[in-house]
PDB file of C-alpha atoms and ligand atoms in Angstrom:
ATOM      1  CA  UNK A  31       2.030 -11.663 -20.515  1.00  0.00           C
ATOM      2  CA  UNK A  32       3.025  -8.406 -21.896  1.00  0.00           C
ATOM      3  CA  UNK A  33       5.026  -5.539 -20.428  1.00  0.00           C
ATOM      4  CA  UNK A  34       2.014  -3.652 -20.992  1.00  0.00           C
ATOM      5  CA  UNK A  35      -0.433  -6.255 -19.552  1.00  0.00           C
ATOM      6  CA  UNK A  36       1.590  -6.256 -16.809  1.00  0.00           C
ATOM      7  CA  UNK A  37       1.458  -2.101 -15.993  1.00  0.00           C
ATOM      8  CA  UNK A  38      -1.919  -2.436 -17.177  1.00  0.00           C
ATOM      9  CA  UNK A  39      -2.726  -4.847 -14.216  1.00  0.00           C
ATOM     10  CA  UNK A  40      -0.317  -3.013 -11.478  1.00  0.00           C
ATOM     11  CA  UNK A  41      -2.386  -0.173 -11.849  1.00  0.00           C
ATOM     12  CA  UNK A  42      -5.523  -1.819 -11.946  1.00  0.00           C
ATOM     13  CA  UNK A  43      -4.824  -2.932  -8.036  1.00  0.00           C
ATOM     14  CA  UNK A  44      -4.516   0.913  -7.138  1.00  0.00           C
ATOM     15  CA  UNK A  45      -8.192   1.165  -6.805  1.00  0.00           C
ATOM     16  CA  UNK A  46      -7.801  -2.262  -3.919  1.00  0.00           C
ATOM     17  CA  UNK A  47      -5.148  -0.003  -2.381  1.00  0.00           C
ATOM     18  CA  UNK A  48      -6.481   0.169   1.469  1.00  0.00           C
ATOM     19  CA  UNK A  49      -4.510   3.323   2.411  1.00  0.00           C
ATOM     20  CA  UNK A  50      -6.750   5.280   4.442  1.00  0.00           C
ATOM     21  CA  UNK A  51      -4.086   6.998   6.511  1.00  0.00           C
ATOM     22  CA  UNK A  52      -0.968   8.326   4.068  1.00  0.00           C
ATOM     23  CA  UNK A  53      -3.956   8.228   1.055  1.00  0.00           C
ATOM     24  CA  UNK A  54      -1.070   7.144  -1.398  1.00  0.00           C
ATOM     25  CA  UNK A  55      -2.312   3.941  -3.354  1.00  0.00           C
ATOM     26  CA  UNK A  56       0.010   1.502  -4.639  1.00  0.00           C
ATOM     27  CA  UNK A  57      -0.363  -1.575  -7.114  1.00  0.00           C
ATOM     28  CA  UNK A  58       2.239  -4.008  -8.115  1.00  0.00           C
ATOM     29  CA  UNK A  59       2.051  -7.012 -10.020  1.00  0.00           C
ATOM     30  CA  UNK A  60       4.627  -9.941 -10.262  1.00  0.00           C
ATOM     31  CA  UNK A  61       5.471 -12.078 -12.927  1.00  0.00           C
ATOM     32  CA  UNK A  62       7.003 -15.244 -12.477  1.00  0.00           C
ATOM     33  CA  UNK A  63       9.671 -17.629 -14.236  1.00  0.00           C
ATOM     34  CA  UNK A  64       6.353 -19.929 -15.058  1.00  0.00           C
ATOM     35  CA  UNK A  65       4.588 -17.123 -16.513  1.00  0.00           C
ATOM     36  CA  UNK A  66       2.555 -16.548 -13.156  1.00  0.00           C
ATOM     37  CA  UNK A  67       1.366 -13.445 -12.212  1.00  0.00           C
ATOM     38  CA  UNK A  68       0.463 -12.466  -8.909  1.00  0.00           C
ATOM     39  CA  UNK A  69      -0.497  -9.301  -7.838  1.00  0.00           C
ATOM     40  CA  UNK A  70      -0.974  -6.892  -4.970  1.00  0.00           C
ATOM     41  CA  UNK A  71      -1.569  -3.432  -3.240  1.00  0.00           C
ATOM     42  CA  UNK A  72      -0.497  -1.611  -0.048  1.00  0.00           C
ATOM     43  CA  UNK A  73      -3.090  -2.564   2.530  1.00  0.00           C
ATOM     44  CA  UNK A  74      -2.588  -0.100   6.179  1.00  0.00           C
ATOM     45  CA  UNK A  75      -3.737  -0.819   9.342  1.00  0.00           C
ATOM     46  CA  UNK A  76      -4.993   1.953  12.485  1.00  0.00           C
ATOM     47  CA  UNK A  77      -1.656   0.374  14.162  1.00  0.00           C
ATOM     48  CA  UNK A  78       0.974   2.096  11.341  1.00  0.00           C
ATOM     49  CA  UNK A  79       3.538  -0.362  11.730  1.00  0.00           C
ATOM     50  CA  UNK A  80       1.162  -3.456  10.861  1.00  0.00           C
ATOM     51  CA  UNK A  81       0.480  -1.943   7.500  1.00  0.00           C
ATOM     52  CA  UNK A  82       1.872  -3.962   4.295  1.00  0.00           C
ATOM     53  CA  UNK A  83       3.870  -2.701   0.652  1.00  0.00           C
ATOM     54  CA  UNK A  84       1.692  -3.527  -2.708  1.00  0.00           C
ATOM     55  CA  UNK A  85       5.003  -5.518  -3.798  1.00  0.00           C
ATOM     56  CA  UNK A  86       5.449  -7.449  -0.761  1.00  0.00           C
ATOM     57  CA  UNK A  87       1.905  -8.205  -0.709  1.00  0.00           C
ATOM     58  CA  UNK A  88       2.095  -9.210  -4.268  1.00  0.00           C
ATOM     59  CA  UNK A  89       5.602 -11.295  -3.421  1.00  0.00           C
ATOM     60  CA  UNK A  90       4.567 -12.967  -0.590  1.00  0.00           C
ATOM     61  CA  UNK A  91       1.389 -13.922  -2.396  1.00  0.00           C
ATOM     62  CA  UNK A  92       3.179 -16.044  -4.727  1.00  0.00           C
ATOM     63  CA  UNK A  93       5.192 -17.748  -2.433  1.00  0.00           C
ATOM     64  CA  UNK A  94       2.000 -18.195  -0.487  1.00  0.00           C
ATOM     65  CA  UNK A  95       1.223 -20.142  -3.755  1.00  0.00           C
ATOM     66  CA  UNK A  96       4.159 -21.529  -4.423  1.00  0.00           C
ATOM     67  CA  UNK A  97       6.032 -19.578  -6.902  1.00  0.00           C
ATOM     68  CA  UNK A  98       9.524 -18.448  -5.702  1.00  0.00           C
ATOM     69  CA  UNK A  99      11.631 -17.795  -8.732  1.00  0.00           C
ATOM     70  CA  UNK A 100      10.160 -14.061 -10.670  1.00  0.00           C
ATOM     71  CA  UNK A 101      11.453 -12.438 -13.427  1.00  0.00           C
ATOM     72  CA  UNK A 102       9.951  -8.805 -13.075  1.00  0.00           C
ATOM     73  CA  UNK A 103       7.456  -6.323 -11.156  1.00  0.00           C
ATOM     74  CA  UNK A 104       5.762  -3.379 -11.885  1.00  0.00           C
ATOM     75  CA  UNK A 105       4.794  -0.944  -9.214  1.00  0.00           C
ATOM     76  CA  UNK A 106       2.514   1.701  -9.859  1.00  0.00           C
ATOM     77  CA  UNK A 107       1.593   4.982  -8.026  1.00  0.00           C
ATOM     78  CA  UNK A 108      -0.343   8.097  -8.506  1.00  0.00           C
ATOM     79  CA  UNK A 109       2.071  10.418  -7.687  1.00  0.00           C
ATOM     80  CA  UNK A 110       4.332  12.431 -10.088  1.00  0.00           C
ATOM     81  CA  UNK A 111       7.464  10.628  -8.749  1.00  0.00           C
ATOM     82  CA  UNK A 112       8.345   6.740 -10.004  1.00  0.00           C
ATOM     83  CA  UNK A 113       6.900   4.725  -7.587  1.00  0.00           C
ATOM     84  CA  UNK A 114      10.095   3.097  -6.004  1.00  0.00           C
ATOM     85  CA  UNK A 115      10.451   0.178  -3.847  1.00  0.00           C
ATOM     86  CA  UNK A 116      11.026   1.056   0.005  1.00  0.00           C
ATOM     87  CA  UNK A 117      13.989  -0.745   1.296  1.00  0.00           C
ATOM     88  CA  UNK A 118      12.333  -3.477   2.987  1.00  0.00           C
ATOM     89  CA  UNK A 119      10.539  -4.490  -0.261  1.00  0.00           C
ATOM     90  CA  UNK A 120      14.236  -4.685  -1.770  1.00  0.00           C
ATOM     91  CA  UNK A 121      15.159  -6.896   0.830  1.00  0.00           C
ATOM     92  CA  UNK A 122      12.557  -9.003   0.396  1.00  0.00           C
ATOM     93  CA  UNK A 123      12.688  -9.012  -3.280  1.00  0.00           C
ATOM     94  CA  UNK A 124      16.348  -9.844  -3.107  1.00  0.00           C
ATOM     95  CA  UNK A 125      15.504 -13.102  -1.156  1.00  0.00           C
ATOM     96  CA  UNK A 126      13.842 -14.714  -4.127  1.00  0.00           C
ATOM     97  CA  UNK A 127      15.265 -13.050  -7.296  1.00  0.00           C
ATOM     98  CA  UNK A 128      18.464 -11.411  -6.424  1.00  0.00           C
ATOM     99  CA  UNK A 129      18.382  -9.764 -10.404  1.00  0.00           C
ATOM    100  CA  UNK A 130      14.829  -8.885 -10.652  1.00  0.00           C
ATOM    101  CA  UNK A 131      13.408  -6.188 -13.068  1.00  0.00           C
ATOM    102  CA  UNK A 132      11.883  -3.106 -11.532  1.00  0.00           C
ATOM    103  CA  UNK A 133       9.327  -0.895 -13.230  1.00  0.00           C
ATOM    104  CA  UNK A 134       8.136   2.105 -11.363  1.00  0.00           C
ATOM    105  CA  UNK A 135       4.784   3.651 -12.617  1.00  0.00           C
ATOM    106  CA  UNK A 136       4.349   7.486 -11.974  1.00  0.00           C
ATOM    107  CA  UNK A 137       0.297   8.641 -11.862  1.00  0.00           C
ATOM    108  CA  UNK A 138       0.767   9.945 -15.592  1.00  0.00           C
ATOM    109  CA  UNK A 139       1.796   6.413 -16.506  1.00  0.00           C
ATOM    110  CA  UNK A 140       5.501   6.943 -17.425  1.00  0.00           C
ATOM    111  CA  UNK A 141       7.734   4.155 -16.349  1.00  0.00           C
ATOM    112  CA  UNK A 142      11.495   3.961 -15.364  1.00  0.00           C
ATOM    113  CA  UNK A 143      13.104   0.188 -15.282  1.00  0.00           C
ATOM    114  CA  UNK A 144      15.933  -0.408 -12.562  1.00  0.00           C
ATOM    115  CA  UNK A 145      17.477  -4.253 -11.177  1.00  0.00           C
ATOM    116  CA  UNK A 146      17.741  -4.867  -8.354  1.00  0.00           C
ATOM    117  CA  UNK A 147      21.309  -5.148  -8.024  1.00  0.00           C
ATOM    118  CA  UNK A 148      20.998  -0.959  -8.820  1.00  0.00           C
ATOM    119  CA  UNK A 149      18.558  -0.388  -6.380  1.00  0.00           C
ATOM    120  CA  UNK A 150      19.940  -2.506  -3.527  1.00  0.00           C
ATOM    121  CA  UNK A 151      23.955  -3.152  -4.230  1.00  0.00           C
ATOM    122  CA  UNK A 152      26.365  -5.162  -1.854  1.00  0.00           C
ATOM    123  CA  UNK A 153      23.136  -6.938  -0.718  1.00  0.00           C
ATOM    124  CA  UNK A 154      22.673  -9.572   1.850  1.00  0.00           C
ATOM    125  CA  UNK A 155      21.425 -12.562   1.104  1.00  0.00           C
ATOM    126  CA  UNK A 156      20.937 -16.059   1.574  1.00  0.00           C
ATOM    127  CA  UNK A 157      24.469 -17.422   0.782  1.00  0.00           C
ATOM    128  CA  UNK A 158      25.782 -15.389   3.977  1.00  0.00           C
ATOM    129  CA  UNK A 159      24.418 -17.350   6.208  1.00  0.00           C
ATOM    130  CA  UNK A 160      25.687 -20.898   4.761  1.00  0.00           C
ATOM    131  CA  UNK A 161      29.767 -20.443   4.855  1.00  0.00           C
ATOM    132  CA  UNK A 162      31.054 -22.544   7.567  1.00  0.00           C
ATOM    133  CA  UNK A 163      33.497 -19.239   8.403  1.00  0.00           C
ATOM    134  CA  UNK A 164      30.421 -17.860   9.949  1.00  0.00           C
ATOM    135  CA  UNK A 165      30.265 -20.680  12.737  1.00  0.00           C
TER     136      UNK A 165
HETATM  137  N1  LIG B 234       4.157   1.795  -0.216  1.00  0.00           N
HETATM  138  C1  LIG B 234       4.082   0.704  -1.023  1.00  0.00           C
HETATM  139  O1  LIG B 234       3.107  -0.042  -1.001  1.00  0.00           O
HETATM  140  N2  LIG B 234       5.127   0.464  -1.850  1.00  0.00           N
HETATM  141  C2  LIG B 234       6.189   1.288  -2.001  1.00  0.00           C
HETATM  142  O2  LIG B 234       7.052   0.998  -2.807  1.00  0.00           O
HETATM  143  C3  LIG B 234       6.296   2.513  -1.221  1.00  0.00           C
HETATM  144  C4  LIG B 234       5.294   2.673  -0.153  1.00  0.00           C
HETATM  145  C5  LIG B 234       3.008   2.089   0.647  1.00  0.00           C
HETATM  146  C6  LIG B 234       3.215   1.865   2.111  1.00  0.00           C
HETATM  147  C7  LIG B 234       2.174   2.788   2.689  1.00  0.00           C
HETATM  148  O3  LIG B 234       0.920   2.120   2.699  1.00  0.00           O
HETATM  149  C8  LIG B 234       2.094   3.927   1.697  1.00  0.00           C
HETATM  150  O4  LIG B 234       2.654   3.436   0.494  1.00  0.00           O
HETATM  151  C9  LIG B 234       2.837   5.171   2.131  1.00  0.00           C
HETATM  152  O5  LIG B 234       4.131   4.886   2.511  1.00  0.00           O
END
């Protein structure tokens, strides 16, 4: 798939966006090593804390399916601001693809394209918790 196919379908799931309560939509879609694409929106619940990211809904999707190895994402918003990754969607994007491309979407359609190592450095991962030191 295309760069553009793939911004083309991230902001495509902004109209799924369930975001009744902060009214700020978000769409990502995932592409993976296998040329898989998965995609996803922010989906909020009436208890805030139960609410769900667009990209983690989109990641966890894929896993859901199978796929654990992704090469990029595009997030999209409506705002006039790039449409950044929280920190828990860094985390959890880390876990799977510690040099994954970003590309934030702003509402006008401009993108900016960050790694993940830039957006989440000295991260914690999976090989922390397998040294025999630690025991
Ligand atoms: N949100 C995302 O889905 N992705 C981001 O990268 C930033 C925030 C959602 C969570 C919540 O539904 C709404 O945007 C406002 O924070």
């Amino acid at each position: 798939m295309t760069l553009d196919e793939l911004k083309a379908l991230a902001v495509s799931m902004l109209d799924q966006a369930y975001c009744p309560y902060s009214h700020f939509p978000v769409g990502a879609a995932l592409e993976c090593a296998d040329g898989a694409v998965f995609t996803g929106c922010n989906v909020e619940n009436a208890a805030y804390p139960a609410g769900i990211c667009a990209e983690r809904n989109a990641i966890f999707h894929a896993v859901s399916e199978g796929h654990t190895a992704f090469i990029r994402i595009v997030i999209a918003g409506r705002g006039a601001d790039f449409c950044v990754p929280c920190g828990v969607c860094r985390q959890v994007m880390r876990e799977f693809a510690p040099e994954l491309e970003i590309i934030c979407l702003n509402g006008a359609g401009e993108s900016r394209t960050f790694t993940l190592p830039e957006l989440l450095p000295h991260s914690f991962g999976p090989d922390h918790l397998s040294h025999e030191a630690n025991m």
